Tab-separated table of C-alpha atoms in Angstrom:
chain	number	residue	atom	x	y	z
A	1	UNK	CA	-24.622	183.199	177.354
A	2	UNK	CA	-26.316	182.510	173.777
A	3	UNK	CA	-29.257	184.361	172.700
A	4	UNK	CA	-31.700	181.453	173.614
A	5	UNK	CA	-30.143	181.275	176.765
A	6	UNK	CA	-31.166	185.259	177.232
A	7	UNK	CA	-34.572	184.778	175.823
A	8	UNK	CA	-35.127	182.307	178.476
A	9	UNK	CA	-33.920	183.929	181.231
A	10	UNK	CA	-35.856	186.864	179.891
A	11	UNK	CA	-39.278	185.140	180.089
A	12	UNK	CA	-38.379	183.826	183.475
A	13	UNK	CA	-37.852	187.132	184.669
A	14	UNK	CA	-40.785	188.364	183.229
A	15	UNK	CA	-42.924	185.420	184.577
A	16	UNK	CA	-41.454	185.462	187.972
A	17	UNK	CA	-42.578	189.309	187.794
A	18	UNK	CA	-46.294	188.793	187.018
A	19	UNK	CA	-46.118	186.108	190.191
A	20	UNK	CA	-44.795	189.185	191.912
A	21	UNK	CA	-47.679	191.462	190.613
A	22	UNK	CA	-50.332	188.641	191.736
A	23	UNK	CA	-48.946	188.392	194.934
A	24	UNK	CA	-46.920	185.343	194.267
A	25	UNK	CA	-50.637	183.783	193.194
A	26	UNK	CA	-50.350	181.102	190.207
A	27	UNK	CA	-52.854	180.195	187.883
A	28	UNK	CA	-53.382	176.749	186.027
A	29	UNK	CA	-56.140	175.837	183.029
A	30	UNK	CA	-56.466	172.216	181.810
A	31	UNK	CA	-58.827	170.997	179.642
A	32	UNK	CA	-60.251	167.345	180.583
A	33	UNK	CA	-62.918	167.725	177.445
A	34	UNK	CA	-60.465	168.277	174.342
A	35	UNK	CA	-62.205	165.664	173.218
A	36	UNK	CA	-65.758	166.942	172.908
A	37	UNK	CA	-67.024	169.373	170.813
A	38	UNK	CA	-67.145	172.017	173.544
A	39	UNK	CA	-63.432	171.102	174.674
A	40	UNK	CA	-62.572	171.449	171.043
A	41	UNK	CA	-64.255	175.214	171.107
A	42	UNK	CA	-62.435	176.173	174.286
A	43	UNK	CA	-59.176	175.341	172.411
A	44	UNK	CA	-59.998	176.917	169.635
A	45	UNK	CA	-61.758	179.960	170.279
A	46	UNK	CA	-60.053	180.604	173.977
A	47	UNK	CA	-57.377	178.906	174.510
A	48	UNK	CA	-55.395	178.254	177.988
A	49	UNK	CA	-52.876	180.626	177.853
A	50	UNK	CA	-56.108	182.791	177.723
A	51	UNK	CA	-57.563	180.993	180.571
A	52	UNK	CA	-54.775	182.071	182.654
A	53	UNK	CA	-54.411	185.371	182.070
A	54	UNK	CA	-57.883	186.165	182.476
A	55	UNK	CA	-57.692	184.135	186.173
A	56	UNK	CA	-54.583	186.391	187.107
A	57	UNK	CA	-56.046	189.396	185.626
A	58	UNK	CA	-59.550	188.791	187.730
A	59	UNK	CA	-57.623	188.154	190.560
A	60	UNK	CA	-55.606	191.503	190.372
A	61	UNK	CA	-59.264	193.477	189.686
A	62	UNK	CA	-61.260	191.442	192.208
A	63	UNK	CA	-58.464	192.673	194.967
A	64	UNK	CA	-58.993	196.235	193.989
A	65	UNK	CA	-62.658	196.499	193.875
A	66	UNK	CA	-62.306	194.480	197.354
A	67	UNK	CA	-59.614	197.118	198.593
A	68	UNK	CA	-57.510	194.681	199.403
A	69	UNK	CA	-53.736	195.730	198.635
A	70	UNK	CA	-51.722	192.934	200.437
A	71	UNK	CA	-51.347	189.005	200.768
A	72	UNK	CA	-52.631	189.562	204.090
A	73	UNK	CA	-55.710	191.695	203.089
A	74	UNK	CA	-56.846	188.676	200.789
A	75	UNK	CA	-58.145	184.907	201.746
A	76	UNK	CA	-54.899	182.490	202.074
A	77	UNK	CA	-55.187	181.013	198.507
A	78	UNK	CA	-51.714	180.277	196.851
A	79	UNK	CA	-52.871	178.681	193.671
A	80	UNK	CA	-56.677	179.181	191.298
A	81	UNK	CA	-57.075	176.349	188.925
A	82	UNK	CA	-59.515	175.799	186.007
A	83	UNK	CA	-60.471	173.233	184.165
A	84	UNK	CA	-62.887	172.901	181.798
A	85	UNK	CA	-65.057	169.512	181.910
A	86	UNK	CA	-68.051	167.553	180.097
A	87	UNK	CA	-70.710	168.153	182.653
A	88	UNK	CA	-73.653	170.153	183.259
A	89	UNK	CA	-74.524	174.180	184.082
A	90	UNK	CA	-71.910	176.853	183.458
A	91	UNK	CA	-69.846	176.656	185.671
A	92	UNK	CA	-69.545	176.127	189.128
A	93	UNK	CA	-66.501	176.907	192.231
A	94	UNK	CA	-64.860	174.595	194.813
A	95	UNK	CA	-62.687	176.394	196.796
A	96	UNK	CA	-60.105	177.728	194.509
A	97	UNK	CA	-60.911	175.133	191.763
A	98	UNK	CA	-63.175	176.734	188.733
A	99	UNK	CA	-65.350	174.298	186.695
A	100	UNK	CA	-66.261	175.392	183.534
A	101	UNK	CA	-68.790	173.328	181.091
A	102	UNK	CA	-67.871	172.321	177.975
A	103	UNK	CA	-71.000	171.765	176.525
A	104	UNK	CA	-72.058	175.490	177.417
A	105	UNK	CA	-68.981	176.626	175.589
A	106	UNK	CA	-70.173	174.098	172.644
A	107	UNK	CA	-73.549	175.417	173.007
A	108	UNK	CA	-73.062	179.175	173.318
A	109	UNK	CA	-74.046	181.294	170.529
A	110	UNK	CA	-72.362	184.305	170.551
A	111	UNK	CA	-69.131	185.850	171.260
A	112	UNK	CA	-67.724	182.747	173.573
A	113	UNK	CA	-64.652	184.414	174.489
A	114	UNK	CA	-66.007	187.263	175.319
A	115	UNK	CA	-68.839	185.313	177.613
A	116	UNK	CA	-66.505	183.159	179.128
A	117	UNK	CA	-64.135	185.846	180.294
A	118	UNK	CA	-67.155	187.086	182.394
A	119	UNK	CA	-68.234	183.845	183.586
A	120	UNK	CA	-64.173	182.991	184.866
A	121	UNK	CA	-64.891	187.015	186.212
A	122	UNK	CA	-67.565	185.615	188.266
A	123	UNK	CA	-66.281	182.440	189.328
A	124	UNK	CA	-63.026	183.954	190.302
A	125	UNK	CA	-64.663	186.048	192.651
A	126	UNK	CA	-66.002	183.275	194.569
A	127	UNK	CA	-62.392	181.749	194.886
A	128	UNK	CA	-61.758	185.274	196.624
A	129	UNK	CA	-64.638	186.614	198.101
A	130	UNK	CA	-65.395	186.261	202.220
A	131	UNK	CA	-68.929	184.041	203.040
A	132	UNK	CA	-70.058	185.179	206.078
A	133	UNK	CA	-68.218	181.722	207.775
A	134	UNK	CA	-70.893	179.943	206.184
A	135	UNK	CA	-73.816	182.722	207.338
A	136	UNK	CA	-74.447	184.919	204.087
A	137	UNK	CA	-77.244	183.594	201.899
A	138	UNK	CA	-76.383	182.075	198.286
A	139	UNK	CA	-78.025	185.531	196.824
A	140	UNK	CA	-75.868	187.729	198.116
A	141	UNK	CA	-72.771	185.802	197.491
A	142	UNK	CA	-73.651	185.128	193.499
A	143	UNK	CA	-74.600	188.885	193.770
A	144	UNK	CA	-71.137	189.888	194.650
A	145	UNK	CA	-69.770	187.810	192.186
A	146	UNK	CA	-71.946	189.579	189.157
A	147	UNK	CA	-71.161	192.762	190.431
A	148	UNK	CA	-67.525	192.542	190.085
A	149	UNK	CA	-68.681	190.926	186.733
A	150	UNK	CA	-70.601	193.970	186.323
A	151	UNK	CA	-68.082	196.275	187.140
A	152	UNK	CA	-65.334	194.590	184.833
A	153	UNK	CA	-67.188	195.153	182.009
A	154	UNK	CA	-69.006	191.973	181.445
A	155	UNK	CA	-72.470	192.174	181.373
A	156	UNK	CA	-74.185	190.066	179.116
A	157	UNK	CA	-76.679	191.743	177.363
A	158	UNK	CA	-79.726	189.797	178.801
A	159	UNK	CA	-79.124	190.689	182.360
A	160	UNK	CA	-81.992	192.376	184.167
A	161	UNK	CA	-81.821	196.123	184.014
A	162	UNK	CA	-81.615	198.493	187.056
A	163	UNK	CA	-84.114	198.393	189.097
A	164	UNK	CA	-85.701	195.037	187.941
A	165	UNK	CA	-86.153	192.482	190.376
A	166	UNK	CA	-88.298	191.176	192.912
A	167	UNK	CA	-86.215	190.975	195.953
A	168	UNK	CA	-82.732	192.756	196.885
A	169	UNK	CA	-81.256	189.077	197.561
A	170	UNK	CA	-82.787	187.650	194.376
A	171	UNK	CA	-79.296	186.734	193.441
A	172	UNK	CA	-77.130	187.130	190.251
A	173	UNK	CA	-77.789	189.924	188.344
A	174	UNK	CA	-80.235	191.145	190.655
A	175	UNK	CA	-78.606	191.512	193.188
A	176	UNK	CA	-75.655	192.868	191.489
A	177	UNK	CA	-77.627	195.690	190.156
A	178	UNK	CA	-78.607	196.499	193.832
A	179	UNK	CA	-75.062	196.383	194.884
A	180	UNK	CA	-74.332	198.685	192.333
A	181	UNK	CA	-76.754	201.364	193.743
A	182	UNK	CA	-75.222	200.720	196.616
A	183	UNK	CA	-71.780	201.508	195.813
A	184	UNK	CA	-73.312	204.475	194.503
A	185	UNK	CA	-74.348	205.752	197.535
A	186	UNK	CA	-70.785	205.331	199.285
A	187	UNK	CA	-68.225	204.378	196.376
A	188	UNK	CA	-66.329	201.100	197.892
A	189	UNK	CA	-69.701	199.712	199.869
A	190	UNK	CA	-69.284	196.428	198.741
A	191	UNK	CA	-65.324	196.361	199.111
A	192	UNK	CA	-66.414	197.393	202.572
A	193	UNK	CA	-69.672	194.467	203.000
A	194	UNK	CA	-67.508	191.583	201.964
A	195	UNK	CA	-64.663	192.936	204.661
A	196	UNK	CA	-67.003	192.322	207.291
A	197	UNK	CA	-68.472	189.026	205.738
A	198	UNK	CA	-65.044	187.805	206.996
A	199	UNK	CA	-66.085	186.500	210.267
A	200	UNK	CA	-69.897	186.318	210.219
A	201	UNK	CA	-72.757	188.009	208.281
A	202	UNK	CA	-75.840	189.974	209.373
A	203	UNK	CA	-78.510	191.930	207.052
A	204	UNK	CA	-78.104	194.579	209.774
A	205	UNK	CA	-73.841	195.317	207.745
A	206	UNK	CA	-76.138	197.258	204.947
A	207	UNK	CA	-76.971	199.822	207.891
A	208	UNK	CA	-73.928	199.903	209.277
A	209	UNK	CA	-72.254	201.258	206.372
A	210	UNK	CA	-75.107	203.468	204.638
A	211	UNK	CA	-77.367	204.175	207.990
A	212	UNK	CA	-80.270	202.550	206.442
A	213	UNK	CA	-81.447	198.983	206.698
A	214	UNK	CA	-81.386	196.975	203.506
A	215	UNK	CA	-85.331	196.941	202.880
A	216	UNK	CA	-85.149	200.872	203.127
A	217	UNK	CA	-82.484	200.793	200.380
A	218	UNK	CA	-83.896	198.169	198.263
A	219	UNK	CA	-87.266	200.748	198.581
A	220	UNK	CA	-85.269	203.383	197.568
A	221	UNK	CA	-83.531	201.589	194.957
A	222	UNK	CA	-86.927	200.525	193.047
A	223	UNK	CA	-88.169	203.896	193.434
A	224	UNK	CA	-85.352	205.470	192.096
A	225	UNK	CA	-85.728	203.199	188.539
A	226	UNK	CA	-89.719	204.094	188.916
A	227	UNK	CA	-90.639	200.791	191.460
């Protein structure tokens, strides 16, 4: 066997052992706005090898922070896919296919590796997280998704502080400093919510896993931070 020969086998050992790690999970970023001046950023400043490993290594965090340490734990996705297009927004999720706008990555000023790592955080969580079968409302769900955003380590610096907010289901940021309070309380709360968003959603899940209902703890919450 010659050396390139090794190599390759090699690599394909070592690729069919991160499949392995991701639970046999694969990963796939195209760019459909190369281009565009945001396409052209993506390429240069990201990259899809990038891409990639940032969907696999979501993936593997999101599973953790949802306690879920099989296949059969997680939702029946074999493949995540992202591709980064000239339309509108930031990005949005379709089952397990990511949309990510190139003219936001164009447009971004700032560190726009760094901010789109957080927002493929986010949208990755929605490829994995349970909805309630349709039941949970839309603040709750993005909620989820910016507190595993949150607890990653990607917080932009403009999201709303602890205990800012009008309402505990305000959504985004929000919501995913609630959550956070939350977990607080009973480290793994929200691994345990979105467990029982599996088949159905009620409000009433927040009291069944803390003993108070969700308006008590949002109370609590703003009173903690000074209302």
């Amino acid at each position: 066997m010659t050396k390139l020969h090794v190599a390759a086998a090699t690599a394909a050992s070592f690729l069919l052992a991160l499949a392995a790690m991701a639970g046999a999970v694969t990963f796939n970023a195209t760019n459909a706005a190369s281009n565009t001046t945001g396409g052209q950023r993506f390429d240069q400043a990201i990259g899809l090898a990038y891409a990639n490993q940032v969907l696999s290594n979501a993936s593997t965090f999101i599973w953790s922070t949802f306690n879920q340490t099989t296949p059969a734990d997680r939702k029946p996705v074999d493949a995540v896919a992202l591709v980064v297009a000239d339309v509108g927004g930031v990005a949005f999720t379709s089952g397990d296919v990511i949309t990510l706008s190139a003219p936001y990555v164009g447009n971004y000023s700032g560190d726009v590796k760094t901010e789109v790592t957080g927002v493929l955080f986010h949208e990755t969580t929605h490829v994995w997280q349970w909805d309630g079968q349709g039941e949970a409302n839309g603040g709750l769900i993005e909620g989820i998704a910016d507190f595993v955003r949150l607890k990653a380590g990607y917080a932009p610096g403009h999201w709303k502080q602890p205990g800012q907010g009008d309402e505990w289901d305000q959504g985004y940021d929000v919501t995913a400093r609630f959550l956070d309070y939350c977990d607080s309380l009973k480290p793994g709360f929200v691994a345990l919510l979105n467990a029982k968003m599996k088949d159905g959603y009620s409000d009433d899940f927040f009291a069944q896993i803390l003993g108070k209902n969700v308006q008590q703890l949002w109370q609590d919450y703003k009173a903690k931070y000074g209302g």
